[in-house]
Coordinates of C-alpha atoms and ligand atoms in Angstrom, one line a residue:
X29 CA 41.7 -64.2 198.0
X30 CA 42.3 -60.8 196.4
X31 CA 46.0 -60.7 195.4
X32 CA 48.2 -57.6 195.8
X33 CA 49.1 -57.8 192.0
X34 CA 48.0 -60.0 189.2
X35 CA 50.1 -60.2 186.1
X36 CA 48.0 -63.0 184.6
X37 CA 45.0 -60.6 184.6
X38 CA 47.0 -58.2 182.4
X39 CA 47.7 -61.1 180.0
X40 CA 44.0 -62.1 179.9
X41 CA 43.0 -58.5 179.2
X42 CA 45.1 -58.4 176.1
X43 CA 45.3 -62.1 175.2
X44 CA 44.5 -62.0 171.5
X45 CA 47.1 -59.3 170.7
X46 CA 49.7 -60.8 173.0
X47 CA 49.2 -64.3 171.6
X48 CA 49.5 -63.0 168.0
X49 CA 52.7 -61.0 168.8
X50 CA 54.3 -64.1 170.4
X51 CA 53.4 -66.4 167.5
X52 CA 54.8 -63.8 165.1
X53 CA 58.1 -63.8 166.8
X54 CA 58.2 -67.6 167.0
X55 CA 57.4 -67.9 163.3
X56 CA 59.8 -65.1 162.4
X57 CA 63.0 -67.0 163.4
X58 CA 64.8 -64.0 164.9
X59 CA 64.9 -64.2 168.7
X60 CA 67.6 -61.8 169.9
X61 CA 68.0 -58.1 169.1
X62 CA 65.7 -58.1 166.2
X63 CA 63.0 -55.7 165.0
X64 CA 60.8 -55.9 168.0
X65 CA 63.6 -54.8 170.3
X66 CA 64.6 -51.9 168.0
X67 CA 60.9 -50.8 167.6
X68 CA 60.2 -51.1 171.3
X69 CA 63.3 -49.0 172.2
X70 CA 62.1 -46.3 169.8
X71 CA 58.5 -46.5 171.0
X72 CA 59.5 -46.4 174.7
X73 CA 61.9 -43.5 174.2
X74 CA 59.1 -41.6 172.4
X75 CA 56.6 -42.5 175.2
X76 CA 59.1 -41.0 177.7
X77 CA 59.9 -38.0 175.6
X78 CA 63.7 -38.8 175.4
X79 CA 66.0 -39.6 172.6
X80 CA 67.5 -43.0 173.3
X81 CA 66.7 -46.3 174.9
X82 CA 68.4 -49.7 175.0
X83 CA 66.7 -52.9 176.1
X84 CA 68.6 -55.1 178.6
X85 CA 68.1 -58.3 180.6
X86 CA 66.5 -56.9 183.8
X87 CA 66.1 -53.8 185.9
X88 CA 69.1 -54.7 188.0
X89 CA 71.2 -55.0 184.8
X90 CA 69.8 -51.7 183.6
X91 CA 71.1 -50.0 186.8
X92 CA 74.4 -51.8 186.5
X93 CA 75.1 -50.8 182.9
X94 CA 73.9 -47.3 183.6
X95 CA 76.4 -47.0 186.4
X96 CA 79.2 -48.4 184.3
X97 CA 78.3 -46.2 181.3
X98 CA 78.7 -43.2 183.7
X99 CA 82.2 -44.5 184.5
X100 CA 81.4 -45.6 188.0
X101 CA 83.7 -48.3 189.4
X102 CA 85.9 -49.4 192.3
X103 CA 87.0 -46.6 194.6
X104 CA 83.8 -44.5 193.8
X105 CA 80.8 -43.9 196.1
X106 CA 77.2 -43.8 194.9
X107 CA 74.5 -42.3 197.2
X108 CA 71.1 -44.0 197.3
X109 CA 68.4 -45.1 199.8
X110 CA 68.0 -48.2 202.0
X111 CA 64.2 -48.1 201.6
X112 CA 64.0 -49.8 198.2
X113 CA 64.3 -53.1 196.4
X114 CA 67.7 -54.6 197.2
X115 CA 68.4 -54.5 193.5
X116 CA 69.3 -50.8 193.7
X117 CA 72.1 -51.5 196.1
X118 CA 73.1 -54.8 194.5
X119 CA 73.7 -53.0 191.2
X120 CA 76.0 -50.5 192.8
X121 CA 77.9 -53.2 194.6
X122 CA 78.3 -55.1 191.4
X123 CA 79.9 -52.0 189.7
X124 CA 82.6 -52.1 192.3
X125 CA 81.6 -48.8 193.9
X126 CA 80.5 -48.4 197.5
X127 CA 76.8 -47.8 198.1
X128 CA 76.3 -44.9 200.6
X129 CA 72.8 -45.1 202.1
X130 CA 70.8 -42.1 203.2
X131 CA 67.4 -41.6 204.8
X132 CA 64.1 -40.9 203.2
X133 CA 61.5 -38.2 203.6
X134 CA 58.8 -39.4 205.9
X135 CA 55.8 -38.4 203.7
X136 CA 57.0 -39.4 200.2
X137 CA 59.2 -42.4 201.1
X138 CA 61.8 -41.1 198.6
X139 CA 65.4 -39.7 199.1
X140 CA 65.7 -36.8 201.5
X141 CA 67.7 -34.2 199.4
X142 CA 69.4 -32.7 202.5
X143 CA 70.6 -36.2 203.6
X144 CA 72.0 -36.7 200.1
X145 CA 73.9 -33.5 200.2
X146 CA 75.4 -34.3 203.6
X147 CA 76.6 -37.7 202.4
X148 CA 78.7 -36.3 199.5
X149 CA 82.5 -36.9 199.8
X150 CA 85.3 -36.3 197.3
X151 CA 84.8 -40.0 196.2
X152 CA 81.1 -39.6 195.3
X153 CA 80.5 -40.1 191.6
X154 CA 76.7 -40.5 191.3
X155 CA 73.3 -40.6 193.0
X156 CA 70.5 -43.0 192.4
X157 CA 67.1 -41.6 193.5
X158 CA 64.4 -44.2 193.5
X159 CA 60.9 -43.2 192.4
X160 CA 59.4 -45.6 195.0
X161 CA 55.9 -46.9 194.8
X162 CA 55.4 -44.9 191.5
X163 CA 56.0 -41.4 192.8
X164 CA 59.0 -39.3 191.5
X165 CA 61.6 -38.4 194.1
X166 CA 62.2 -34.7 194.8
X167 CA 64.1 -34.4 191.5
X168 CA 64.4 -30.6 191.3
X169 CA 66.3 -30.5 194.6
X170 CA 68.4 -33.7 193.8
X171 CA 69.4 -32.6 190.3
X172 CA 70.3 -29.1 191.5
X173 CA 72.6 -30.6 194.2
X174 CA 74.1 -33.1 191.8
X175 CA 74.8 -30.3 189.2
X176 CA 76.5 -28.1 191.8
X177 CA 78.7 -31.0 192.9
X178 CA 79.4 -32.5 189.5
X179 CA 77.6 -35.8 190.1
X180 CA 75.7 -38.1 187.7
X181 CA 72.0 -38.7 188.4
X182 CA 70.8 -42.2 187.6
X183 CA 67.0 -42.6 188.1
X184 CA 65.7 -45.9 189.4
X185 CA 62.4 -46.0 187.5
X186 CA 61.6 -49.6 188.1
X187 CA 58.3 -48.6 189.8
X188 CA 57.6 -45.5 187.9
X189 CA 56.7 -46.2 184.2
X190 CA 54.7 -43.2 183.1
X191 CA 55.0 -41.2 186.3
X192 CA 55.5 -37.4 185.8
X193 CA 57.2 -34.5 187.5
X194 CA 55.5 -31.5 186.1
X195 CA 55.0 -32.4 182.5
X196 CA 58.2 -34.5 182.2
X197 CA 58.2 -38.2 182.6
X198 CA 60.2 -40.0 185.2
X199 CA 63.2 -41.3 183.2
X200 CA 64.0 -37.9 181.6
X201 CA 64.8 -36.0 184.8
X202 CA 68.4 -37.1 185.3
X203 CA 71.4 -38.1 183.1
X204 CA 70.3 -41.7 182.6
X205 CA 67.5 -44.0 183.8
X206 CA 66.9 -47.7 184.5
X207 CA 63.5 -49.4 184.0
X208 CA 62.5 -53.0 185.0
X209 CA 59.8 -55.1 183.2
X210 CA 59.5 -57.7 185.9
X211 CA 56.0 -59.1 185.5
X212 CA 54.3 -57.1 188.3
X213 CA 55.6 -53.7 187.4
X214 CA 53.4 -51.1 185.7
X215 CA 54.8 -52.2 182.4
X216 CA 55.5 -55.9 182.8
X217 CA 56.9 -58.6 180.6
X218 CA 56.3 -62.4 181.0
X219 CA 59.8 -63.0 182.3
X220 CA 62.8 -60.7 183.0
X221 CA 63.5 -57.5 181.1
X222 CA 64.8 -54.0 181.5
X223 CA 65.8 -50.8 179.7
X224 CA 68.2 -47.9 179.9
X225 CA 66.9 -44.5 178.7
X226 CA 69.0 -41.3 178.2
X227 CA 69.1 -38.1 176.2
X228 CA 72.9 -38.4 176.0
X229 CA 74.0 -40.2 172.8
X230 CA 77.5 -40.9 174.2
X231 CA 76.0 -42.6 177.3
X232 CA 73.8 -44.7 175.1
X233 CA 76.7 -45.8 172.9
X234 CA 78.4 -47.0 176.0
X235 CA 75.3 -48.9 177.2
X236 CA 75.1 -50.7 173.9
X237 CA 78.7 -51.8 174.1
X238 CA 78.3 -53.0 177.7
X239 CA 75.2 -55.0 176.9
X240 CA 76.9 -57.1 174.3
X241 CA 80.5 -58.0 174.8
X242 CA 81.8 -54.5 173.9
X243 CA 80.9 -55.2 170.3
X244 CA 81.0 -52.2 167.9
X245 CA 81.1 -54.7 165.2
X246 CA 80.1 -58.4 165.6
X247 CA 82.8 -60.6 167.1
X248 CA 85.1 -57.7 167.7
X249 CA 85.2 -56.4 171.3
X250 CA 86.2 -52.8 171.3
X251 CA 85.8 -52.6 175.1
X252 CA 84.7 -54.6 178.1
X253 CA 81.1 -55.9 178.0
X254 CA 78.7 -58.6 179.0
X255 CA 75.6 -60.2 177.8
X256 CA 72.4 -58.5 179.0
X257 CA 69.9 -58.3 176.3
X258 CA 66.1 -57.8 176.1
X259 CA 64.8 -60.7 173.9
X260 CA 62.4 -60.5 171.0
X261 CA 59.5 -62.3 172.7
X262 CA 59.5 -60.0 175.7
X263 CA 59.9 -56.9 173.4
X264 CA 57.0 -58.0 171.3
X265 CA 54.8 -58.4 174.4
X266 CA 55.9 -55.0 175.8
X267 CA 55.1 -53.3 172.5
X268 CA 51.5 -54.5 172.9
X269 CA 51.3 -53.5 176.6
X270 CA 52.9 -50.1 176.1
X271 CA 49.9 -49.0 174.0
X272 CA 47.7 -49.1 177.0
X273 CA 50.2 -48.1 179.7
X274 CA 48.7 -44.6 180.1
X275 CA 45.2 -46.0 180.4
X276 CA 46.4 -48.6 182.9
X277 CA 48.0 -45.9 185.0
X278 CA 44.8 -43.8 184.9
X279 CA 42.9 -46.8 186.1
X280 CA 45.4 -47.4 189.0
X281 CA 45.0 -43.7 189.8
X282 CA 41.2 -43.9 189.8
X283 CA 41.3 -47.0 192.1
X284 CA 43.8 -45.1 194.4
X285 CA 41.3 -42.2 194.6
X286 CA 38.5 -44.7 195.5
X287 CA 40.7 -46.1 198.3
X288 CA 41.2 -42.5 199.6
X289 CA 37.5 -41.8 199.6
X290 CA 36.7 -45.1 201.4
X291 CA 39.5 -44.8 203.9
X292 CA 39.3 -41.2 205.0
X293 CA 38.3 -42.3 208.5
X294 CA 40.5 -45.4 208.7
X295 CA 43.1 -45.7 211.4
X296 CA 45.9 -45.9 208.8
X297 CA 48.1 -43.2 207.2
X298 CA 47.3 -42.8 203.5
X299 CA 50.0 -42.1 200.8
X300 CA 50.9 -38.5 200.3
X301 CA 51.0 -37.1 196.7
X302 CA 53.7 -34.7 195.9
X303 CA 52.5 -31.4 194.5
X304 CA 53.0 -31.1 190.7
X305 CA 53.9 -34.7 190.2
X306 CA 51.8 -37.6 188.8
X307 CA 52.0 -40.7 190.9
X308 CA 52.1 -43.9 188.7
X309 CA 50.6 -45.9 191.7
X310 CA 52.7 -49.0 191.3
X311 CA 51.7 -49.6 194.9
X312 CA 49.1 -48.1 197.2
X313 CA 51.0 -48.1 200.5
X314 CA 49.4 -47.3 203.9
X315 CA 51.0 -47.1 207.3
X316 CA 50.0 -48.5 210.7
X317 CA 51.9 -48.7 214.0
X318 CA 50.1 -52.0 214.7
X319 CA 51.3 -53.8 211.6
X320 CA 51.5 -57.4 212.8
X321 CA 47.9 -57.4 214.0
X322 CA 46.8 -55.6 210.8
X323 CA 48.5 -58.1 208.5
X324 CA 46.9 -61.1 210.4
X325 CA 43.5 -59.5 210.1
X326 CA 43.8 -58.8 206.4
X327 CA 45.0 -62.4 205.6
X328 CA 42.0 -63.7 207.6
X329 CA 39.7 -61.5 205.5
X330 CA 41.3 -63.0 202.3
X331 CA 43.2 -59.9 201.3
X332 CA 46.7 -60.5 199.9
X333 CA 48.6 -57.5 201.4
X334 CA 52.4 -57.3 201.1
X335 CA 55.2 -55.3 202.7
X336 CA 57.5 -53.3 200.6
X337 CA 60.0 -53.6 202.2
X338 CA 60.2 -55.3 205.6
X339 CA 64.0 -55.3 206.1
X340 CA 65.9 -52.1 205.3
X341 CA 68.9 -52.9 203.1
X342 CA 71.4 -51.8 205.8
X343 CA 69.8 -54.4 208.2
X344 CA 70.2 -57.3 205.7
X345 CA 73.1 -59.7 206.4
X346 CA 74.9 -59.0 203.1
X347 CA 74.8 -55.3 203.6
X348 CA 75.1 -54.6 207.3
X349 CA 78.4 -53.0 206.9
X350 CA 76.7 -50.2 205.0
X351 CA 74.7 -49.1 208.0
X352 CA 75.6 -45.4 208.8
X353 CA 76.3 -44.4 212.4
X354 CA 73.0 -43.5 214.0
X355 CA 71.0 -45.6 211.6
X356 CA 68.3 -44.4 209.2
X357 CA 65.4 -43.5 211.5
X358 CA 62.7 -42.7 208.9
X359 CA 63.7 -45.8 206.8
X360 CA 63.5 -48.0 209.9
X361 CA 60.2 -46.6 210.9
X362 CA 58.7 -47.1 207.4
X363 CA 60.0 -50.7 207.3
X364 CA 58.1 -51.4 210.5
X365 CA 54.8 -49.8 209.5
X366 CA 54.1 -49.9 205.7
X367 CA 51.6 -52.2 204.1
X368 CA 50.8 -52.4 200.3
X369 CA 47.1 -52.9 199.5
X370 CA 46.0 -54.7 196.4
X371 CA 46.2 -52.4 193.3
X372 CA 46.4 -53.3 189.6
X373 CA 44.4 -52.1 186.6
X374 CA 42.2 -55.2 186.4
X375 CA 41.1 -55.0 190.0
X376 CA 37.3 -54.5 190.3
X377 CA 35.8 -51.6 192.3
X378 CA 33.9 -54.1 194.4
X379 CA 37.3 -55.6 195.4
X380 CA 38.6 -52.2 196.4
X381 CA 35.4 -51.9 198.5
X382 CA 36.1 -55.3 200.1
X383 CA 39.7 -54.3 200.9
X384 CA 38.6 -51.0 202.3
X385 CA 36.0 -52.7 204.5
X386 CA 38.6 -55.0 205.9
X387 CA 40.9 -52.1 206.6
X388 CA 38.1 -50.3 208.4
X389 CA 37.4 -53.3 210.6
X390 CA 41.1 -53.9 211.5
X391 CA 42.0 -53.9 215.2
Ligands
LIG425 C1 62.0 -54.3 190.6 C2 63.0 -53.3 191.0 C3 64.3 -53.3 190.6 C4 64.9 -54.5 189.8 O1 64.4 -54.9 188.7 P1 64.5 -56.4 188.2 O2 64.0 -56.3 186.8 O3 63.8 -57.3 189.1 O4 66.0 -56.7 188.2 C5 65.2 -52.3 190.9 N1 64.7 -51.2 191.7 C6 63.5 -51.2 192.1 C7 63.0 -50.0 192.9 C8 62.6 -52.2 191.8 O5 61.3 -52.2 192.3

């Protein structure tokens, strides 16, 4: 069986360095907010080309503290998409604000800027574009609309570590950005982890307060806050893996190019690359109107395909009341047709050929 993603392969590829980093933390005796977290924050900020970063407990928490740092709360509205991980909407709901769901662009699977503009009301405080599958959303249009209307832009970069828009990295294109280090992401930990990045020192100060009880000084809460910290073990592992992130993304991109060559005549729609942007290829997503038969065929051939995401958020029981009148046609069509093919840096070319052969023989 060829899996869709394989975080253990990434461990085995860097095993000596990772084992050493983990043992050093265990031996060091400092397990929370120590030198690995501080160094990783500086290294990741420098990788992005931004000024500040703060490690937190997960990508969902990163979105939540970013929203709260921007002053979003009850009575506010935050515009985002329904074609995403449910975490994007769960974080908005947790802030107390109302998620307002808009449709995606058919080719890029990311927020349609016109739909965003039409959804703005006097209560709108912020927008969360999602750089889905590793491709930056149409940020020049989204940022221009947000600037005109006085809204904060929070980038959901959980699938876009290292992606670029022009020569700028995803995570430096809005006011503040949230990253996830869930094991299968382009930069993955061996457990949960997340990070907030921003060029704004004041937003960063608020994120730091929110992640640890509002402490400006230990045991004295200056303001409201919770506990959502990146731990030393995960940070030590992430420092090792960050060194090869660009090389890993280049390998993903080379395998994606191989899929494209092998699948030119296949009866599936290949992913579109936006001009001027660099796709991080978190996922290689094709589209077919006969998805059930396609999935069955791929499983029989031993290919671990997945669907990201089968149920649009406004069709999920917890969030049905967020469904806009008239639905979200492009989102619903994508949810019925998309399929993610196996793609990760350690995947062999022969495996890509096997997957492509299975796609070409699909009914
Ligand atoms: C993974 C993911 C998240 C949530 O990250 P966690 O670390 O799992 O909390 C948020 N948004 C998107 C688009 C994701 O893919």
